[in-house]
Coordinates of C-alpha atoms and ligand atoms in Angstrom, one line a residue:
M9 CA -27.1 -0.7 8.5
R10 CA -23.8 0.5 9.9
I11 CA -21.0 -0.2 7.4
A12 CA -17.2 -0.1 7.6
L13 CA -15.1 0.4 4.5
L14 CA -11.7 -1.3 4.6
G15 CA -9.1 -0.5 2.0
S16 CA -5.4 -0.5 1.3
G17 CA -4.8 2.0 -1.5
R18 CA -6.3 4.6 -3.7
G19 CA -9.8 4.4 -2.3
S20 CA -11.7 5.2 -5.5
N21 CA -14.3 2.6 -4.5
A22 CA -14.7 4.0 -1.0
D23 CA -15.1 7.4 -2.6
A24 CA -17.8 6.0 -4.9
V25 CA -19.6 4.5 -1.8
L26 CA -19.3 7.8 0.1
R27 CA -20.5 9.8 -2.9
A28 CA -23.5 7.5 -3.2
Q29 CA -24.3 8.1 0.4
A30 CA -24.0 11.9 0.0
E31 CA -26.4 11.6 -3.0
G32 CA -28.9 9.4 -1.2
R33 CA -28.1 6.3 -3.2
L34 CA -27.0 4.0 -0.4
G35 CA -30.4 2.8 0.9
Q36 CA -30.4 2.3 4.7
A37 CA -26.6 2.0 4.8
K38 CA -24.5 4.5 6.7
V39 CA -20.7 4.5 6.5
V40 CA -19.5 4.7 10.1
G41 CA -15.8 4.7 9.3
L42 CA -12.8 3.9 7.1
W43 CA -10.2 1.4 8.2
C44 CA -6.9 1.2 6.4
D45 CA -4.0 -1.2 6.8
V46 CA -1.4 1.1 5.0
P47 CA -0.5 4.3 6.8
T48 CA 0.1 6.2 3.5
C49 CA -3.1 5.0 2.0
K50 CA -4.8 7.6 -0.2
M51 CA -8.1 6.4 1.1
L52 CA -7.4 8.0 4.5
E53 CA -7.9 11.4 2.8
L54 CA -11.6 10.6 2.3
G55 CA -12.2 10.9 6.1
P56 CA -11.9 14.7 6.2
K57 CA -13.4 15.0 2.7
Y58 CA -16.7 13.3 3.8
G59 CA -16.6 13.9 7.5
V60 CA -16.2 10.2 8.4
P61 CA -13.8 8.8 10.9
A62 CA -10.7 7.3 9.1
R63 CA -8.0 5.3 10.8
F64 CA -4.9 3.4 10.1
L65 CA -4.7 0.2 12.1
D66 CA -1.5 -1.9 12.2
S67 CA -1.9 -5.4 10.8
G68 CA 1.4 -7.0 11.8
P69 CA 4.5 -7.8 9.9
F70 CA 3.1 -9.6 6.9
K71 CA 2.0 -8.0 3.6
T72 CA -1.1 -10.0 2.6
K73 CA -2.3 -11.4 5.9
F74 CA -2.9 -10.3 9.5
S75 CA -0.9 -11.5 12.4
P76 CA -3.5 -13.3 14.6
E77 CA -3.1 -10.8 17.5
R78 CA -3.6 -7.8 15.1
E79 CA -6.6 -9.4 13.5
Q80 CA -8.2 -9.7 16.9
V81 CA -7.5 -5.9 17.4
W82 CA -9.3 -5.2 14.1
A83 CA -12.2 -7.4 15.0
D84 CA -12.5 -5.6 18.4
D85 CA -12.3 -2.2 16.8
L86 CA -15.0 -3.0 14.3
K87 CA -17.2 -4.5 17.0
A88 CA -16.7 -1.4 19.2
A89 CA -18.0 0.7 16.2
Q90 CA -21.1 -1.5 16.1
V91 CA -20.5 -2.4 12.5
D92 CA -23.2 -4.5 10.8
L93 CA -21.5 -5.0 7.5
V94 CA -17.8 -5.0 6.7
V95 CA -17.0 -3.9 3.1
L96 CA -13.7 -4.8 1.6
A97 CA -13.2 -2.0 -1.0
G98 CA -9.7 -2.6 -2.3
F99 CA -8.5 -4.3 0.9
M100 CA -5.5 -6.4 0.0
R101 CA -5.2 -8.7 3.0
V102 CA -6.7 -12.1 3.4
I103 CA -9.4 -12.3 6.1
K104 CA -9.4 -15.3 8.5
A105 CA -10.4 -16.0 12.0
P106 CA -10.8 -14.1 14.3
L107 CA -12.2 -11.3 12.0
L108 CA -14.0 -13.8 9.8
D109 CA -15.7 -15.4 12.9
A110 CA -16.5 -12.1 14.5
F111 CA -18.4 -11.0 11.3
A112 CA -19.6 -14.3 10.0
G113 CA -21.9 -13.7 7.0
R114 CA -21.3 -10.0 7.4
I115 CA -18.2 -9.3 5.1
I116 CA -18.4 -8.6 1.4
N117 CA -15.5 -8.1 -1.0
L118 CA -15.2 -6.3 -4.4
H119 CA -13.0 -8.1 -6.9
P120 CA -11.9 -6.8 -10.4
S121 CA -12.8 -9.9 -12.4
L122 CA -15.8 -12.1 -13.3
L123 CA -15.2 -14.6 -10.6
P124 CA -14.6 -17.5 -10.5
A125 CA -12.2 -16.4 -13.2
F126 CA -9.0 -14.7 -12.2
P127 CA -9.1 -14.8 -8.3
G128 CA -6.3 -13.4 -6.3
L129 CA -3.9 -10.6 -7.1
D130 CA -4.2 -8.4 -10.2
G131 CA -7.5 -9.7 -11.5
I132 CA -7.4 -7.1 -14.3
G133 CA -3.9 -7.9 -15.5
Q134 CA -4.7 -11.6 -15.4
A135 CA -7.8 -11.1 -17.6
W136 CA -5.8 -8.8 -20.0
N137 CA -3.0 -11.3 -20.3
A138 CA -5.4 -14.1 -21.0
G139 CA -6.9 -12.1 -23.8
V140 CA -10.5 -12.8 -22.8
P141 CA -13.1 -10.8 -24.8
E142 CA -15.1 -10.1 -21.6
A143 CA -14.0 -9.2 -18.1
G144 CA -15.7 -7.3 -15.3
C145 CA -16.1 -7.1 -11.6
T146 CA -17.8 -9.1 -8.8
V147 CA -19.1 -8.3 -5.3
H148 CA -19.3 -11.5 -3.2
W149 CA -19.6 -12.7 0.4
V150 CA -16.3 -13.4 2.1
N151 CA -15.6 -16.9 3.4
A152 CA -12.5 -18.9 4.1
E153 CA -11.7 -19.5 0.4
I154 CA -9.9 -16.6 -1.3
D155 CA -12.5 -14.8 -3.6
G156 CA -14.7 -17.9 -3.2
G157 CA -17.9 -16.8 -1.5
A158 CA -21.4 -16.6 -3.0
H159 CA -21.8 -13.8 -5.6
L160 CA -24.0 -10.7 -4.8
G161 CA -23.5 -9.0 -8.1
Q162 CA -21.4 -8.9 -11.3
T163 CA -20.9 -6.4 -14.1
R164 CA -19.5 -7.4 -17.5
V165 CA -17.1 -5.3 -19.5
H166 CA -16.2 -5.9 -23.1
R167 CA -12.6 -5.8 -24.3
E168 CA -12.5 -3.9 -27.6
V169 CA -9.7 -4.3 -30.1
T170 CA -8.9 -0.6 -29.5
D171 CA -8.5 -1.1 -25.8
T172 CA -5.2 -0.6 -24.0
L173 CA -4.6 -2.1 -20.6
E174 CA -5.2 1.3 -19.2
S175 CA -8.6 1.9 -21.0
F176 CA -9.6 -1.7 -20.1
A177 CA -8.8 -1.1 -16.5
N178 CA -10.6 2.2 -16.5
K179 CA -13.8 0.5 -17.8
I180 CA -13.6 -2.1 -15.1
H181 CA -13.1 0.5 -12.4
A182 CA -16.0 2.5 -13.6
A183 CA -18.1 -0.7 -13.4
E184 CA -16.9 -1.2 -9.9
H185 CA -17.8 2.3 -8.8
A186 CA -21.4 1.6 -9.9
L187 CA -21.7 -2.0 -8.7
L188 CA -20.4 -1.7 -5.1
P189 CA -22.8 1.1 -3.9
A190 CA -25.7 -0.6 -5.6
V191 CA -25.0 -3.9 -3.9
I192 CA -24.6 -2.2 -0.5
A193 CA -27.9 -0.3 -1.0
R194 CA -29.7 -3.6 -1.9
L195 CA -28.2 -5.4 1.2
S196 CA -29.2 -2.5 3.4
E197 CA -32.8 -3.2 2.5
T198 CA -32.7 -7.0 2.9
L199 CA -30.1 -7.9 5.5
S200 CA -31.5 -8.3 9.0
R201 CA -29.7 -6.3 11.7
Ligands
GAR13 C1 -10.2 -2.4 -7.0 O1 -10.1 -2.6 -8.4 C2 -10.7 -3.7 -6.3 O2 -11.5 -4.5 -7.1 C3 -9.3 -4.3 -6.1 O3 -8.5 -3.3 -5.8 C4 -8.9 -2.1 -6.4 C5 -8.9 -1.0 -5.4 O4 -9.1 0.2 -6.0 N1 -9.4 -5.4 -5.1 C6 -8.8 -6.5 -5.2 O5 -8.1 -6.8 -6.1 C7 -9.1 -7.4 -4.0 N2 -8.5 -8.7 -4.3 P1 -9.4 1.5 -5.1 O6 -8.4 1.5 -3.9 O7 -9.3 2.6 -6.0 O8 -10.8 1.3 -4.6

């Protein structure tokens, strides 16, 4: 299963997926490239580190959505790379047609909350400010509703009284780094090509 990792920032989850692949923990999945929508994105440094093609692709003038023309360019580029599964690993842009249509039922997203709680931006900050005793992360299918598709996996993280926002966030990130490669490995065994 040929997978594309899409990200906008630090790339710690892309790193976790590539590390899993290097250690033989990614099942039948193979990362065929990294696609970033921010030219200064740290995630781009993972390309040379792991010997995987990494590219910045312009997404248009908006911050959290594509322009329709640029979204078509992304869809065409991913199709040209013969991608079977698109993985949003810290990708901060909403996916709509034409990308959503080009990869219908073939896009998954990682979100740092126990969805359906705290969708949208800053899932960790939302959970922290709400004072919930339990938070976590979710991997789900992407559909037209923001963070609304069927769940593929969730990990729960407890908030201890000693936690700071930083330690709380670190625990959620550690949970993400385990969950995303595990879900990809499972899908690689079950999703038809
Ligand atoms: C992760 O916590 C991911 O769940 C979140 O962005 C972070 C990216 O970190 N994604 C979203 O909030 C998507 N709505 P990373 O760049 O280090 O992987």
